[in-house]
Amino acid sequence: MVMMDGMIPTPTPPADPRDRGGALQPLLIVRDLIKHFPIKGTGGRAVRAVDGVSFEVRKGETLGVVGESGCGKSTLARLLLHLIRPNSGELVFDGDPVDEPHGISVSALRRQVQMVFQDSYSSLNPRMPVRDSVAFGPYVQDKPKAEARDIAVNMLAKVGLNPDQFGPRYPHELSGGQKQRVNIARALATGPRMVILDEPVSALDKSVEAQVLNLLRALKRQFNLTYVFISHDLNVVRYISDRVLVMYLGKIVELGPVDSIFSAPRHPYTQALLASRPSMDPSRRIDDPPVTGDPPNPIDPPPGCRFHTRCPHAQAVCSAQEPRLIESLADDRHIAACHMHDPESGHTMAVAGSA
Amino acid sequence: MSESAVLTTPPAAMEDQAAPATRVRGYWQSVGYRLRHDKVTCFFAFMVLLIILSAVFAPLLSPFDPYKESVIGRLKPFGWRNHILGTDELGRDMLSRILHGGRVSLLMGIVPVLIASCVGGMLGVVAGFMGGRVNTGIMRTMDVFYAFPSVLLAVAISGAMGGGMVNGMLALTLVFIPPMCRVAETATTQVRSLDFIEAARATGAGTFIIIRHHVLGNVLGPVFIYASSLVSVSILLASGLSFLGLGVRPPTADWGLMLSTLRQSIYVVPFVCALPGVAIFITSICFNLVSDGLRQAMDVRM
């Protein structure tokens, strides 16, 4: 039912009539996105969930977003769809600023961007047959009821569920993997160009996880999609992503091509994250966790580099000055926010680190 | 997870598809299924049906005119001259009066609850879904009504507006709106925080459409359960109002009112005088047990 990798002829992506900026225009540009959640009764203190994040999502790529729990990954996902409003910052979708007079509206954005949620159970209405859940999107976006239902049936088949068998079922009659397939069908039913996947496989067991990941890859090719793939699972991100964005406490610490990040991580946090993966090789087992302790409280993030409280290479400059996201000399837009990669920072390891 | 490891997994979905082919059943169908298999609830539902039917067809079933008085036939015991259940203090046939009284009691029991469910339910859904200031505004207003004991509130309202059946219903409706609203608000708040509402919003659906398609279906259950449990409360309160002279006016046949006028004669014909109370008791017990059964059948986490 589901198309496996390789069964689809390699595509030259068909020209999407909605493509306005051309292939080189990033599909989504995020600039200085900030979201603080105020805490009542503390006199203006706030959880700084996303605190000045800028990046681009290129057309047709999969951008992986990794980070510890509570680093702002899910907040970022919701901000990208304007499900919560940012305090400040700018989204530019295919050249059009979002929610600004001369750009596109939020509802226009939502016709082109969709989201798959982590909790496959709570993201389906328990009182609605799954077919109707899938048909809801097209129906809301001005399709007649019959047509919306046809789209739903079609989409269910595309995600590998027999529409006659599964369409009339209710969510509680499906397994976790099946529910997540329905969620993917629901997200794709409105024909989006970009899909934000917020930990789509984290709640699934390993074999189902692999199936769903392969399904996502196949669908991406078939519908010419762009993914923002959020996960805490480094292996999954490595498998599916083209580029990876590493977040720590509401900020980007490193961003680069997946191979470059995984083979030569630059930021000490990324290095620690990668080292914390259990090794398959018994001789390389580690006893001490590479990063200890919990991340600092996002209400009062540490000054300077936010990682300096846990960083093995921290020096005075790290707590004094916030590192810039520096593009490394050599290459392929692999950037890291670390003083060790900024020759002008005054960190004693700066030169060695950037080599 | 290496690339090759993933690609050697069986073709996607094959394992998934093998899930047991359960009978596809909607929520309401499964509720119906559980109800049919609950003998106690079925029995009391049948009783409720009997009570309702006897009230509806009271004019046909009554052996005598419930308002026909008789000077010589006052306060007679069971079975006196074809008066199966005896006569009251004005010589009116008790069986006919009990049957007719059921009409008022059921009306007073069901109509206020229905209206309160609609009004309170809508208010609660709006408060729960909107949140923020709207929620605070609506719910704090409801809390003001909560501050009074329900009986006192009903008595105060119908006392202020004067007696009569319509005013009594109005008073009961006002008493039931706040708790109804709170139940709907709680259910809505629970649903609102779930991802499928967020997903619906992500498709660009407006508030009204989301409420209609995604919220109402999930709130209906709790509201319905609560409403069914309020019916017996409403019957009791209505009888109480009539007993105090704030409900229907004499000579209308009503259980509460009959209890009130017959209570002076309790030493003369005790069983006859207790009849309206027995009727109230049985009716409210039956409604209560049906409501319990409904709760059991509907309160399922799926």
XYZ file of C-alpha atoms in Angstrom:
657
model
C 0.000 0.000 0.000
C 2.685 2.411 0.987
C 5.261 3.300 -1.572
C 8.712 2.324 -0.530
C 11.817 4.282 -1.161
C 13.024 3.849 -4.668
C 9.725 2.821 -6.173
C 8.960 6.335 -7.285
C 10.909 7.639 -10.258
C 13.277 10.314 -9.114
C 11.401 13.510 -9.527
C 12.257 16.744 -11.035
C 9.777 18.510 -8.796
C 6.856 19.599 -10.924
C 6.424 23.340 -10.933
C 4.055 24.196 -8.135
C 1.716 26.950 -9.290
C 1.876 28.351 -5.778
C 5.632 28.738 -5.978
C 6.242 32.457 -6.059
C 9.873 32.989 -5.267
C 11.513 30.312 -7.378
C 13.690 27.457 -6.233
C 16.268 29.606 -4.508
C 13.853 31.593 -2.391
C 13.705 29.855 0.991
C 10.216 28.542 1.665
C 10.234 29.990 5.148
C 12.502 32.596 6.639
C 12.350 33.065 10.398
C 13.883 36.219 11.810
C 14.437 36.975 15.479
C 11.410 35.045 16.624
C 10.722 35.636 20.313
C 8.042 34.088 22.483
C 7.968 34.722 26.213
C 5.191 33.281 28.327
C 4.496 35.682 31.180
C 4.071 34.126 34.608
C 1.210 35.555 36.601
C 2.005 37.273 39.854
C 5.737 37.576 39.314
C 5.760 41.143 38.125
C 6.578 40.647 34.483
C 8.843 37.643 34.685
C 8.406 35.217 31.852
C 9.396 31.818 30.558
C 11.658 32.639 27.648
C 10.612 29.661 25.551
C 11.889 30.907 22.214
C 14.312 33.751 22.552
C 15.523 35.220 19.303
C 15.630 32.467 16.717
C 16.521 33.007 13.059
C 16.817 30.419 10.342
C 15.642 29.474 6.891
C 13.803 26.462 5.592
C 14.761 25.769 1.998
C 12.352 24.445 -0.545
C 12.166 20.689 -0.590
C 14.451 20.037 2.350
C 13.871 18.399 5.684
C 15.103 20.551 8.499
C 15.575 18.584 11.689
C 15.181 20.394 14.993
C 16.747 18.715 18.025
C 17.195 19.670 21.637
C 16.414 18.594 25.165
C 12.916 18.646 26.617
C 11.860 22.178 27.382
C 14.260 23.884 25.007
C 11.419 25.442 23.033
C 11.067 22.991 20.148
C 7.312 22.636 20.358
C 6.803 26.336 21.011
C 8.805 27.006 17.870
C 6.583 24.614 15.904
C 3.432 26.373 17.066
C 4.938 29.759 16.325
C 5.675 28.744 12.747
C 1.945 28.142 12.206
C 0.880 31.155 14.241
C -1.028 28.824 16.560
C 0.471 31.043 19.225
C 1.447 34.569 18.442
C 5.104 35.532 18.770
C 6.041 38.512 20.927
C 8.191 39.729 18.120
C 9.960 38.465 15.073
C 9.118 37.884 11.502
C 8.052 34.984 9.337
C 8.504 35.208 5.589
C 6.753 32.476 3.649
C 8.020 32.120 0.098
C 8.909 35.784 -0.041
C 5.707 37.025 1.581
C 5.823 38.340 5.139
C 3.193 36.596 7.259
C 0.465 38.573 8.995
C 1.591 41.914 7.656
C -0.292 44.334 5.424
C 1.706 43.696 2.292
C 2.236 39.972 2.934
C 0.006 36.940 3.327
C -2.553 36.439 6.072
C -2.330 33.771 8.755
C -5.177 31.842 7.161
C -3.365 31.908 3.819
C -0.296 30.588 5.622
C -2.340 27.781 7.105
C -3.458 26.707 3.658
C 0.158 26.011 2.821
C 1.595 24.834 6.125
C 0.226 21.984 8.240
C 1.303 20.234 11.375
C 1.464 16.690 12.732
C 1.375 16.452 16.496
C 3.221 14.127 18.811
C 0.272 12.675 20.677
C -1.535 10.703 18.021
C -4.435 10.033 20.371
C -5.311 13.525 21.492
C -4.833 14.959 18.036
C -7.873 13.095 16.729
C -11.417 13.891 17.793
C -12.575 10.798 19.736
C -16.199 11.317 18.674
C -15.478 11.522 14.964
C -14.762 8.717 12.499
C -11.197 9.221 11.316
C -12.375 9.753 7.743
C -14.313 12.814 8.889
C -11.294 14.057 10.813
C -9.256 13.911 7.621
C -12.047 15.503 5.596
C -12.420 18.356 8.053
C -9.486 20.364 6.688
C -10.601 20.406 3.056
C -14.189 21.029 4.185
C -13.133 24.059 6.191
C -11.116 25.293 3.246
C -14.206 25.679 1.113
C -14.420 22.267 -0.531
C -17.919 20.795 -0.888
C -18.641 17.981 1.549
C -18.580 15.197 -1.032
C -15.299 16.383 -2.469
C -13.750 16.719 0.997
C -14.756 13.139 1.694
C -13.231 11.945 -1.560
C -10.000 13.700 -0.658
C -10.066 12.037 2.751
C -10.587 8.571 1.269
C -7.797 9.211 -1.165
C -5.426 10.459 1.530
C -6.120 7.487 3.797
C -5.112 5.195 0.954
C -1.980 7.273 0.391
C -0.842 6.782 3.982
C -1.397 3.062 3.773
C -4.784 2.636 5.413
C -7.569 0.901 3.551
C -10.258 3.624 3.444
C -13.173 1.187 3.514
C -11.787 -0.676 6.485
C -10.372 2.203 8.515
C -12.288 5.259 7.350
C -15.432 4.677 9.413
C -13.488 3.750 12.552
C -13.073 5.884 15.609
C -9.620 6.772 16.951
C -9.884 4.352 19.879
C -10.237 1.511 17.413
C -6.845 2.198 15.845
C -3.321 1.443 17.004
C -0.807 4.190 17.675
C 0.847 3.773 14.301
C -2.471 3.797 12.491
C -3.564 6.918 14.340
C -0.351 8.674 13.398
C -0.954 7.695 9.774
C -4.386 9.265 10.016
C -2.796 12.394 11.463
C -0.402 12.536 8.544
C -3.307 12.079 6.127
C -5.161 14.853 7.923
C -2.197 17.196 7.613
C -1.750 16.429 3.922
C -5.442 16.560 3.023
C -5.388 20.307 2.552
C -2.467 20.055 0.124
C 0.165 21.929 2.119
C 3.612 22.781 0.792
C 5.260 22.550 4.170
C 4.556 20.204 7.058
C 5.755 20.755 10.594
C 6.218 17.414 12.295
C 6.324 17.832 16.057
C 7.857 14.600 17.369
C 5.680 12.540 15.031
C 7.276 9.194 15.892
C 8.334 9.720 19.501
C 5.332 7.893 20.922
C 5.586 4.930 18.571
C 7.470 1.714 19.050
C 10.554 1.107 16.970
C 9.195 -0.998 14.116
C 6.193 1.256 13.616
C 8.482 4.259 13.893
C 10.513 3.015 10.939
C 7.371 2.441 8.882
C 6.083 5.914 9.591
C 9.447 7.501 8.817
C 9.605 5.739 5.477
C 6.045 6.785 4.781
C 6.978 10.373 5.511
C 9.912 10.189 3.116
C 7.795 8.687 0.380
C 5.041 11.253 0.829
C 7.543 14.055 0.800
C 8.770 12.990 -2.602
C 5.301 12.340 -3.934
C 3.805 15.655 -2.879
C 6.962 17.724 -3.199
C 6.865 18.712 0.454
C 9.171 20.570 2.771
C 9.465 19.256 6.317
C 10.400 20.802 9.609
C 11.019 17.698 11.674
C 11.169 18.192 15.419
C 12.516 15.400 17.572
C 14.671 14.633 20.537
C 15.769 11.391 18.928
C 19.098 12.028 17.225
C 19.038 8.835 15.179
C 15.657 9.647 13.730
C 16.750 13.160 12.894
C 19.883 11.879 11.236
C 17.870 9.433 9.180
C 15.330 11.879 7.850
C 16.950 15.328 7.824
C 18.940 17.213 5.233
C 19.976 19.907 7.676
C 19.842 19.963 11.448
C 19.136 22.782 13.850
C 20.182 22.298 17.466
C 18.321 24.286 20.108
C 19.281 24.957 23.688
C 17.120 27.001 26.060
C 15.235 28.871 23.373
C 18.227 29.641 21.195
C 19.892 28.063 18.206
C 23.330 26.769 19.133
C 24.223 25.045 15.918
C 22.836 24.703 12.427
C 24.252 22.829 9.511
C 24.046 19.929 7.072
C 23.217 16.663 8.753
C 26.483 14.882 7.876
C 28.577 17.792 8.980
C 26.728 18.102 12.293
C 26.924 14.426 13.077
C 30.519 13.904 11.969
C 32.012 17.175 13.179
C 29.801 18.867 15.747
C 31.160 22.264 16.701
C 29.189 23.419 19.692
C 30.059 21.686 22.973
C 26.351 21.130 23.563
C 25.928 19.310 20.258
C 29.055 17.308 21.014
C 27.629 16.334 24.374
C 24.259 15.458 22.860
C 25.876 13.203 20.283
C 28.113 11.624 22.891
C 25.112 10.869 25.068
C 23.716 8.422 22.541
C 24.263 4.891 23.788
C 26.860 3.197 21.654
C 26.227 -0.081 19.909
C 29.869 -0.953 20.483
C 30.385 -2.428 23.962
C 33.982 -1.268 24.088
C 32.881 2.308 23.649
C 30.322 2.356 26.386
C 30.389 5.431 28.524
C 29.785 5.436 32.231
C 29.574 9.142 32.883
C 26.946 11.127 31.090
C 28.556 13.762 28.885
C 26.182 16.452 30.109
C 25.099 16.459 33.711
C 22.377 18.274 35.492
C 19.216 19.812 34.160
C 19.110 22.692 31.758
C 18.928 26.012 33.623
C 15.554 27.570 34.247
C 14.284 29.327 31.121
C 12.764 31.999 33.367
C 16.221 33.254 34.267
C 18.571 31.941 31.621
C 22.245 32.344 32.458
C 23.914 35.435 31.027
C 26.292 35.187 28.121
C 26.313 31.782 26.534
C 23.388 29.848 27.949
C 25.352 26.652 27.977
C 28.252 27.935 30.053
C 26.847 26.489 33.287
C 27.285 22.980 31.915
C 30.039 23.473 29.379
C 33.404 21.781 30.015
C 35.238 24.566 28.161
C 33.564 27.531 29.823
C 35.717 30.582 30.443
C 35.102 34.091 31.677
C 34.071 35.338 28.274
C 31.322 32.742 28.063
C 29.365 34.129 30.975
C 30.051 37.707 30.020
C 29.188 37.812 26.358
C 26.578 36.104 24.284
C 28.174 34.229 21.399
C 27.140 35.087 17.875
C 26.015 32.462 15.408
C 29.246 32.349 13.427
C 29.582 30.898 10.006
C 32.716 28.855 9.925
C 35.399 29.805 7.524
C 35.505 26.828 5.310
C 32.144 25.826 4.271
C 28.672 24.760 3.590
C 26.886 27.064 6.043
C 27.510 25.039 9.131
C 27.150 27.593 11.911
C 27.571 27.397 15.657
C 27.012 29.875 18.454
C 30.166 29.309 20.464
C 33.006 31.574 21.446
C 35.441 28.821 20.585
C 34.527 29.290 16.947
C 34.784 33.051 17.036
C 38.425 34.076 16.585
C 37.659 37.507 17.992
C 35.895 36.318 21.114
C 38.934 36.122 23.384
C 38.303 32.490 24.328
C 41.694 30.830 24.640
C 40.589 27.834 22.612
C 39.070 29.962 19.907
C 41.628 29.344 17.207
C 41.974 25.682 17.798
C 38.237 25.219 17.812
C 37.561 26.850 14.498
C 40.279 24.989 12.653
C 19.069 3.379 13.060
C 21.035 2.921 9.905
C 19.496 3.285 6.498
C 19.776 -0.368 5.659
C 18.204 -1.450 8.921
C 15.186 0.662 8.217
C 14.805 -0.478 4.661
C 14.784 -4.137 5.600
C 11.733 -3.706 7.802
C 8.654 -5.278 6.281
C 6.724 -3.109 3.893
C 5.081 -0.413 5.891
C 1.621 -0.907 7.257
C 1.374 -4.639 6.663
C 1.708 -5.325 10.345
C -0.453 -2.365 11.131
C -3.237 -3.580 8.920
C -3.417 -6.852 10.761
C -5.116 -5.255 13.741
C -8.201 -7.185 14.845
C -11.180 -6.303 12.735
C -13.364 -5.032 15.541
C -16.930 -4.154 14.784
C -16.974 -0.511 13.909
C -19.121 1.243 16.426
C -19.685 4.906 17.099
C -19.835 6.326 20.568
C -23.606 6.479 20.758
C -23.935 3.005 19.323
C -21.656 1.623 21.999
C -23.599 3.507 24.660
C -26.785 1.926 23.360
C -25.135 -1.480 23.426
C -24.082 -1.104 27.065
C -27.502 0.207 28.059
C -29.289 -2.729 26.469
C -27.122 -5.096 28.480
C -27.751 -3.311 31.776
C -30.878 -5.014 33.160
C -31.364 -2.730 36.159
C -31.265 0.392 34.060
C -33.560 -1.195 31.501
C -36.087 -2.003 34.210
C -36.097 1.495 35.665
C -36.151 3.051 32.214
C -39.287 0.980 31.648
C -40.717 2.324 34.924
C -39.944 5.878 33.865
C -41.682 5.188 30.586
C -44.726 3.875 32.460
C -44.809 6.964 34.677
C -44.555 9.259 31.675
C -47.238 7.344 29.776
C -49.572 7.352 32.753
C -49.146 11.096 33.049
C -49.693 11.690 29.355
C -52.799 9.507 29.243
C -54.069 10.543 32.669
C -57.451 11.745 31.350
C -58.062 8.349 29.761
C -56.809 6.303 32.697
C -58.505 8.202 35.505
C -61.614 6.485 36.827
C -63.079 9.756 38.140
C -62.889 13.469 37.517
C -59.956 14.657 39.654
C -61.746 17.894 40.492
C -65.131 16.396 41.374
C -65.689 17.052 45.071
C -67.958 15.171 47.395
C -69.045 16.247 50.840
C -69.863 12.788 52.123
C -66.888 11.010 50.535
C -64.125 12.908 52.266
C -60.956 11.210 53.505
C -62.067 7.698 52.766
C -59.594 4.791 52.897
C -58.434 2.605 50.000
C -61.189 0.877 48.091
C -64.096 2.937 49.342
C -66.879 2.820 46.701
C -64.601 2.133 43.732
C -62.116 4.796 44.843
C -59.182 2.409 44.662
C -56.791 4.757 46.440
C -59.364 6.500 48.584
C -60.319 10.165 48.548
C -58.799 13.395 49.771
C -60.047 16.064 52.180
C -62.557 17.368 49.621
C -63.725 13.939 48.556
C -61.794 13.905 45.238
C -60.588 10.573 43.888
C -56.919 10.059 44.870
C -55.991 7.771 41.947
C -57.194 10.320 39.410
C -55.444 13.114 41.227
C -52.169 11.206 41.467
C -52.305 10.453 37.739
C -53.056 14.069 36.883
C -50.527 15.321 39.404
C -47.845 13.407 37.560
C -48.344 15.658 34.553
C -47.436 18.769 36.526
C -44.582 17.066 38.337
C -43.011 15.641 35.195
C -43.422 18.921 33.361
C -41.816 20.752 36.255
C -39.135 18.086 36.376
C -38.177 17.971 32.723
C -38.819 21.382 31.173
C -36.570 23.450 33.484
C -33.754 20.923 33.078
C -34.076 21.014 29.286
C -34.008 24.791 29.115
C -31.194 25.002 31.646
C -29.154 22.428 29.683
C -29.447 24.468 26.506
C -28.801 27.862 28.069
C -26.273 26.767 30.689
C -24.624 24.366 28.263
C -24.114 27.049 25.650
C -22.817 29.525 28.225
C -20.431 26.901 29.559
C -19.124 25.962 26.116
C -18.561 29.597 25.250
C -16.873 30.282 28.594
C -14.703 27.188 28.343
C -13.704 27.698 24.736
C -13.036 31.407 24.853
C -11.219 31.315 28.162
C -9.710 34.493 29.553
C -12.008 37.360 30.386
C -15.112 35.825 28.825
C -14.634 32.779 31.029
C -14.059 34.876 34.132
C -17.115 37.018 33.372
C -19.488 34.121 32.828
C -18.209 31.799 35.530
C -18.004 34.431 38.272
C -21.590 35.423 37.490
C -22.551 31.774 37.921
C -20.667 31.657 41.208
C -22.904 34.401 42.544
C -25.891 32.077 42.064
C -23.901 29.242 43.568
C -23.571 31.189 46.783
C -27.234 30.475 47.617
C -28.552 27.044 48.536
C -30.605 25.832 45.586
C -33.857 25.435 47.541
C -33.535 28.903 49.003
C -32.800 30.344 45.572
C -35.819 28.635 44.015
C -38.038 29.813 46.847
C -36.686 33.345 46.621
C -37.115 33.614 42.858
C -40.590 32.148 42.664
C -41.544 34.094 45.784
C -40.463 37.318 44.139
C -42.210 36.526 40.874
C -45.325 35.081 42.463
C -46.626 31.530 42.330
C -47.908 29.632 39.344
C -46.488 26.910 37.199
C -44.685 29.091 34.652
C -42.964 31.151 37.313
C -42.044 27.988 39.161
C -40.433 26.550 36.028
C -38.607 29.805 35.458
C -37.290 29.746 39.014
C -36.085 26.152 38.649
C -34.460 26.947 35.310
C -32.513 29.779 36.893
C -31.450 27.466 39.693
C -30.154 24.833 37.278
C -28.302 27.073 34.826
C -25.189 27.630 37.007
C -24.365 23.959 37.709
C -25.146 23.053 34.099
C -22.868 25.823 32.927
C -20.096 24.603 35.163
C -20.331 21.038 33.882
C -20.215 22.222 30.268
C -17.357 24.591 31.042
C -15.281 21.848 32.651
C -15.844 19.465 29.751
C -15.046 22.174 27.217
C -11.870 23.218 28.976
C -10.705 19.615 28.936
C -11.389 19.248 25.232
C -10.005 22.634 24.320
C -6.497 21.802 25.444
C -6.324 18.688 23.262
C -4.285 18.678 20.088
C -7.178 18.022 17.732
C -8.597 21.451 18.467
C -5.201 22.909 17.685
C -5.053 20.821 14.524
C -8.476 22.103 13.507
C -7.306 25.639 14.121
C -4.235 24.917 12.016
C -6.478 24.183 9.038
C -7.832 27.696 9.373
C -11.220 26.759 10.852
C -13.049 29.518 12.703
C -14.188 29.366 16.295
C -17.823 28.651 15.459
C -17.005 25.741 13.157
C -14.574 24.254 15.660
C -17.173 24.449 18.413
C -19.844 22.895 16.230
C -17.754 20.061 14.821
C -15.236 19.313 17.518
C -16.435 20.621 20.867
C -20.179 19.982 21.046
C -19.905 16.251 20.392
C -17.470 15.889 23.261
C -19.433 18.040 25.700
C -22.840 16.539 24.978
C -22.128 13.374 26.973
C -21.302 14.960 30.346
C -24.084 17.530 29.940
C -26.616 14.832 29.158
C -25.555 12.699 32.126
C -25.778 15.646 34.457
C -29.126 16.761 33.049
C -30.612 13.313 33.611
C -29.548 13.415 37.249
C -31.103 16.864 37.647
C -34.576 15.675 36.600
C -35.291 14.040 39.937
C -33.879 17.028 41.788
C -36.147 19.236 39.765
C -39.196 17.093 40.574
C -38.364 17.264 44.273
C -37.779 21.018 44.205
C -40.979 21.592 42.264
C -42.920 19.556 44.804
C -41.243 21.535 47.535
C -42.293 24.797 45.941
C -45.875 23.601 45.611
C -45.814 22.369 49.181
C -44.829 25.844 50.305
C -47.556 27.352 48.159
C -45.161 28.856 45.658
C -45.790 26.448 42.808
C -49.080 25.605 41.180
C -52.242 26.924 42.769
C -55.096 24.848 44.151
C -57.177 23.098 43.011
C -54.671 21.912 40.396
C -53.617 18.362 41.062
C -49.935 18.348 41.967
C -48.037 15.958 44.192
C -46.374 18.622 46.279
C -49.550 20.572 46.752
C -51.532 17.421 47.599
C -48.950 16.499 50.194
C -49.308 19.947 51.681
C -53.119 19.970 51.924
C -53.357 16.344 53.066
C -50.799 16.622 55.815
C -53.399 17.825 58.330
C -55.309 14.597 57.847
C -52.353 12.295 58.325
C -53.928 10.811 61.499
C -57.256 10.170 59.801
C -56.179 8.224 56.728
C -52.385 7.909 56.985
C -51.882 5.753 53.888
C -53.939 7.957 51.631
C -52.126 11.054 52.849
C -48.742 9.464 52.186
C -49.624 8.637 48.565
C -48.338 11.832 46.900
C -45.068 11.420 48.780
C -44.802 7.838 47.614
C -45.402 8.981 44.041
C -42.686 11.606 44.322
C -40.342 9.091 45.898
C -40.851 6.416 43.257
C -40.587 8.831 40.361
C -37.423 10.464 41.551
C -35.835 7.110 42.428
C -36.594 5.787 38.963
C -35.146 8.860 37.258
C -32.102 8.703 39.506
C -31.362 5.071 38.749
C -31.794 5.575 35.025
C -29.423 8.497 35.276
C -26.915 6.319 37.114
C -27.158 3.711 34.386
C -26.656 6.363 31.733
C -23.606 7.620 33.547
C -22.136 4.154 33.644
C -22.832 3.605 29.977
C -21.585 6.962 28.815
C -18.729 7.782 31.150
C -16.198 5.691 29.309
C -12.721 6.714 28.367
C -12.151 5.610 24.878
